[in-house]
PDB file of C-alpha atoms in Angstrom:
ATOM      1  CA  MET H   1     -42.569-114.662 -47.939  1.00  0.00           C
ATOM      2  CA  ALA H   2     -40.285-115.560 -45.050  1.00  0.00           C
ATOM      3  CA  ARG H   3     -37.305-117.723 -45.898  1.00  0.00           C
ATOM      4  CA  ILE H   4     -35.755-119.371 -42.849  1.00  0.00           C
ATOM      5  CA  SER H   5     -33.044-122.069 -42.935  1.00  0.00           C
ATOM      6  CA  GLY H   6     -33.435-122.400 -46.694  1.00  0.00           C
ATOM      7  CA  VAL H   7     -37.178-123.099 -46.498  1.00  0.00           C
ATOM      8  CA  ASP H   8     -39.940-120.833 -47.815  1.00  0.00           C
ATOM      9  CA  LEU H   9     -42.615-120.766 -45.118  1.00  0.00           C
ATOM     10  CA  PRO H  10     -46.258-120.847 -46.327  1.00  0.00           C
ATOM     11  CA  LYS H  11     -47.643-117.280 -46.209  1.00  0.00           C
ATOM     12  CA  LYS H  12     -51.046-117.858 -44.666  1.00  0.00           C
ATOM     13  CA  LYS H  13     -50.081-120.280 -41.883  1.00  0.00           C
ATOM     14  CA  ARG H  14     -49.766-119.273 -38.240  1.00  0.00           C
ATOM     15  CA  MET H  15     -46.142-119.008 -37.147  1.00  0.00           C
ATOM     16  CA  GLU H  16     -46.247-121.938 -34.707  1.00  0.00           C
ATOM     17  CA  TYR H  17     -47.252-124.286 -37.552  1.00  0.00           C
ATOM     18  CA  ALA H  18     -45.247-122.614 -40.308  1.00  0.00           C
ATOM     19  CA  LEU H  19     -41.959-123.257 -38.490  1.00  0.00           C
ATOM     20  CA  THR H  20     -42.695-126.992 -38.499  1.00  0.00           C
ATOM     21  CA  TYR H  21     -42.101-126.964 -42.281  1.00  0.00           C
ATOM     22  CA  ILE H  22     -38.389-126.782 -41.436  1.00  0.00           C
ATOM     23  CA  PHE H  23     -36.851-130.271 -41.135  1.00  0.00           C
ATOM     24  CA  GLY H  24     -35.870-130.827 -37.503  1.00  0.00           C
ATOM     25  CA  ILE H  25     -38.426-128.450 -35.956  1.00  0.00           C
ATOM     26  CA  GLY H  26     -41.646-129.854 -34.531  1.00  0.00           C
ATOM     27  CA  LEU H  27     -44.510-128.103 -32.790  1.00  0.00           C
ATOM     28  CA  HIS H  28     -42.906-128.114 -29.342  1.00  0.00           C
ATOM     29  CA  THR H  29     -39.612-126.713 -30.645  1.00  0.00           C
ATOM     30  CA  SER H  30     -41.485-124.159 -32.738  1.00  0.00           C
ATOM     31  CA  ARG H  31     -43.274-122.876 -29.649  1.00  0.00           C
ATOM     32  CA  LYS H  32     -39.993-122.728 -27.700  1.00  0.00           C
ATOM     33  CA  ILE H  33     -38.423-120.633 -30.484  1.00  0.00           C
ATOM     34  CA  LEU H  34     -41.393-118.245 -30.611  1.00  0.00           C
ATOM     35  CA  ASP H  35     -41.352-117.867 -26.815  1.00  0.00           C
ATOM     36  CA  ALA H  36     -37.631-117.101 -26.846  1.00  0.00           C
ATOM     37  CA  THR H  37     -37.987-114.485 -29.594  1.00  0.00           C
ATOM     38  CA  GLY H  38     -41.235-112.974 -28.272  1.00  0.00           C
ATOM     39  CA  VAL H  39     -43.192-113.523 -31.495  1.00  0.00           C
ATOM     40  CA  ASP H  40     -46.914-114.291 -31.130  1.00  0.00           C
ATOM     41  CA  TYR H  41     -48.015-117.838 -32.048  1.00  0.00           C
ATOM     42  CA  ASN H  42     -51.074-116.512 -33.893  1.00  0.00           C
ATOM     43  CA  LYS H  43     -49.154-114.126 -36.139  1.00  0.00           C
ATOM     44  CA  ARG H  44     -49.301-115.163 -39.798  1.00  0.00           C
ATOM     45  CA  VAL H  45     -46.120-115.494 -41.849  1.00  0.00           C
ATOM     46  CA  PHE H  46     -47.019-112.611 -44.175  1.00  0.00           C
ATOM     47  CA  GLU H  47     -47.498-110.331 -41.123  1.00  0.00           C
ATOM     48  CA  LEU H  48     -43.941-111.043 -39.941  1.00  0.00           C
ATOM     49  CA  THR H  49     -41.584-108.059 -39.966  1.00  0.00           C
ATOM     50  CA  GLU H  50     -38.038-108.407 -41.250  1.00  0.00           C
ATOM     51  CA  ALA H  51     -36.684-107.857 -37.722  1.00  0.00           C
ATOM     52  CA  GLU H  52     -38.824-110.669 -36.287  1.00  0.00           C
ATOM     53  CA  ALA H  53     -37.782-112.999 -39.111  1.00  0.00           C
ATOM     54  CA  ALA H  54     -34.135-112.197 -38.365  1.00  0.00           C
ATOM     55  CA  LEU H  55     -34.691-112.939 -34.650  1.00  0.00           C
ATOM     56  CA  ILE H  56     -36.233-116.323 -35.466  1.00  0.00           C
ATOM     57  CA  ARG H  57     -33.495-117.081 -38.014  1.00  0.00           C
ATOM     58  CA  ASN H  58     -30.776-116.334 -35.429  1.00  0.00           C
ATOM     59  CA  ALA H  59     -32.512-118.357 -32.684  1.00  0.00           C
ATOM     60  CA  ILE H  60     -32.718-121.399 -34.968  1.00  0.00           C
ATOM     61  CA  GLN H  61     -29.152-121.011 -36.219  1.00  0.00           C
ATOM     62  CA  ASP H  62     -27.689-120.679 -32.710  1.00  0.00           C
ATOM     63  CA  ASN H  63     -29.638-123.396 -30.890  1.00  0.00           C
ATOM     64  CA  PHE H  64     -30.788-126.096 -33.327  1.00  0.00           C
ATOM     65  CA  MET H  65     -29.418-128.393 -36.003  1.00  0.00           C
ATOM     66  CA  VAL H  66     -31.863-128.287 -38.916  1.00  0.00           C
ATOM     67  CA  GLU H  67     -32.262-129.103 -42.619  1.00  0.00           C
ATOM     68  CA  GLY H  68     -29.051-130.155 -44.442  1.00  0.00           C
ATOM     69  CA  ASP H  69     -26.838-130.538 -41.367  1.00  0.00           C
ATOM     70  CA  LEU H  70     -29.427-132.671 -39.581  1.00  0.00           C
ATOM     71  CA  ARG H  71     -30.102-134.825 -42.663  1.00  0.00           C
ATOM     72  CA  LYS H  72     -26.341-135.364 -43.025  1.00  0.00           C
ATOM     73  CA  LYS H  73     -26.006-136.316 -39.344  1.00  0.00           C
ATOM     74  CA  VAL H  74     -28.881-138.829 -39.555  1.00  0.00           C
ATOM     75  CA  ALA H  75     -27.397-140.395 -42.697  1.00  0.00           C
ATOM     76  CA  MET H  76     -23.974-140.650 -41.039  1.00  0.00           C
ATOM     77  CA  ASP H  77     -25.492-142.231 -37.906  1.00  0.00           C
ATOM     78  CA  ILE H  78     -27.253-144.870 -40.024  1.00  0.00           C
ATOM     79  CA  LYS H  79     -24.055-145.507 -41.996  1.00  0.00           C
ATOM     80  CA  ALA H  80     -22.147-145.945 -38.716  1.00  0.00           C
ATOM     81  CA  LEU H  81     -24.687-148.553 -37.555  1.00  0.00           C
ATOM     82  CA  MET H  82     -24.325-150.432 -40.838  1.00  0.00           C
ATOM     83  CA  ASP H  83     -20.508-150.312 -40.706  1.00  0.00           C
ATOM     84  CA  LEU H  84     -20.519-151.620 -37.130  1.00  0.00           C
ATOM     85  CA  GLY H  85     -22.630-154.573 -38.184  1.00  0.00           C
ATOM     86  CA  SER H  86     -25.079-154.023 -35.347  1.00  0.00           C
ATOM     87  CA  TYR H  87     -28.543-155.581 -35.512  1.00  0.00           C
ATOM     88  CA  ARG H  88     -30.095-152.213 -36.390  1.00  0.00           C
ATOM     89  CA  GLY H  89     -27.458-151.685 -39.052  1.00  0.00           C
ATOM     90  CA  LEU H  90     -28.213-155.058 -40.619  1.00  0.00           C
ATOM     91  CA  ARG H  91     -31.938-154.232 -40.696  1.00  0.00           C
ATOM     92  CA  HIS H  92     -31.150-150.924 -42.435  1.00  0.00           C
ATOM     93  CA  ARG H  93     -28.931-152.731 -44.933  1.00  0.00           C
ATOM     94  CA  LYS H  94     -31.629-155.320 -45.748  1.00  0.00           C
ATOM     95  CA  GLY H  95     -34.361-152.681 -45.998  1.00  0.00           C
ATOM     96  CA  LEU H  96     -36.447-154.197 -43.205  1.00  0.00           C
ATOM     97  CA  PRO H  97     -38.128-152.475 -40.236  1.00  0.00           C
ATOM     98  CA  VAL H  98     -35.562-151.415 -37.656  1.00  0.00           C
ATOM     99  CA  ARG H  99     -37.601-150.899 -34.510  1.00  0.00           C
ATOM    100  CA  GLY H 100     -38.867-154.396 -33.738  1.00  0.00           C
ATOM    101  CA  GLN H 101     -42.020-154.497 -35.856  1.00  0.00           C
ATOM    102  CA  LYS H 102     -43.381-157.824 -37.111  1.00  0.00           C
ATOM    103  CA  THR H 103     -42.814-158.542 -40.793  1.00  0.00           C
ATOM    104  CA  LYS H 104     -44.909-161.646 -41.500  1.00  0.00           C
ATOM    105  CA  THR H 105     -47.923-159.710 -42.755  1.00  0.00           C
ATOM    106  CA  ASN H 106     -47.096-156.003 -42.651  1.00  0.00           C
ATOM    107  CA  ALA H 107     -44.016-153.816 -43.284  1.00  0.00           C
ATOM    108  CA  ARG H 108     -44.904-153.254 -46.944  1.00  0.00           C
ATOM    109  CA  THR H 109     -43.498-149.728 -46.827  1.00  0.00           C
ATOM    110  CA  ARG H 110     -40.015-150.992 -45.957  1.00  0.00           C
ATOM    111  CA  LYS H 111     -40.115-154.294 -47.882  1.00  0.00           C
ATOM    112  CA  GLY H 112     -41.618-152.940 -51.100  1.00  0.00           C
ATOM    113  CA  LYS H 113     -44.103-154.529 -53.477  1.00  0.00           C
ATOM    114  CA  ARG H 114     -44.919-158.199 -52.867  1.00  0.00           C
ATOM    115  CA  ARG H 115     -42.873-160.725 -54.832  1.00  0.00           C
ATOM    116  CA  THR H 116     -44.268-164.252 -54.894  1.00  0.00           C
ATOM    117  CA  VAL H 117     -41.610-166.857 -54.137  1.00  0.00           C
ATOM    118  CA  GLY H 118     -41.865-170.573 -54.916  1.00  0.00           C
ATOM    119  CA  ALA H 119     -45.090-170.525 -56.930  1.00  0.00           C
ATOM    120  CA  ALA H 120     -44.918-173.032 -59.778  1.00  0.00           C
TER     121      ALA H 120
END
């Protein structure tokens, strides 16, 4: 089993999709990494040699921010917005949608379970 950036990649997946299991790497980035390292998209994870895994590991480490570092950066960016008191920061603080969505009827994911107010 290939372990890259602290993530165990699923054995039977094709490499182009297996790399997307790493936080911060999508399909486009995965394909760019495989092109740069010369690994075939259709190769399965269990078919990967140790040398190829090392090439991919180095390419990711040198060119991309992934996993823990990226999660930390995102959290710090959100915290900075909240500390500034910007509109987006206030929406984060209140737990409401940040990107302009309507909240009269939807937004249950951000707002949580319905709580009836004012019913006597």
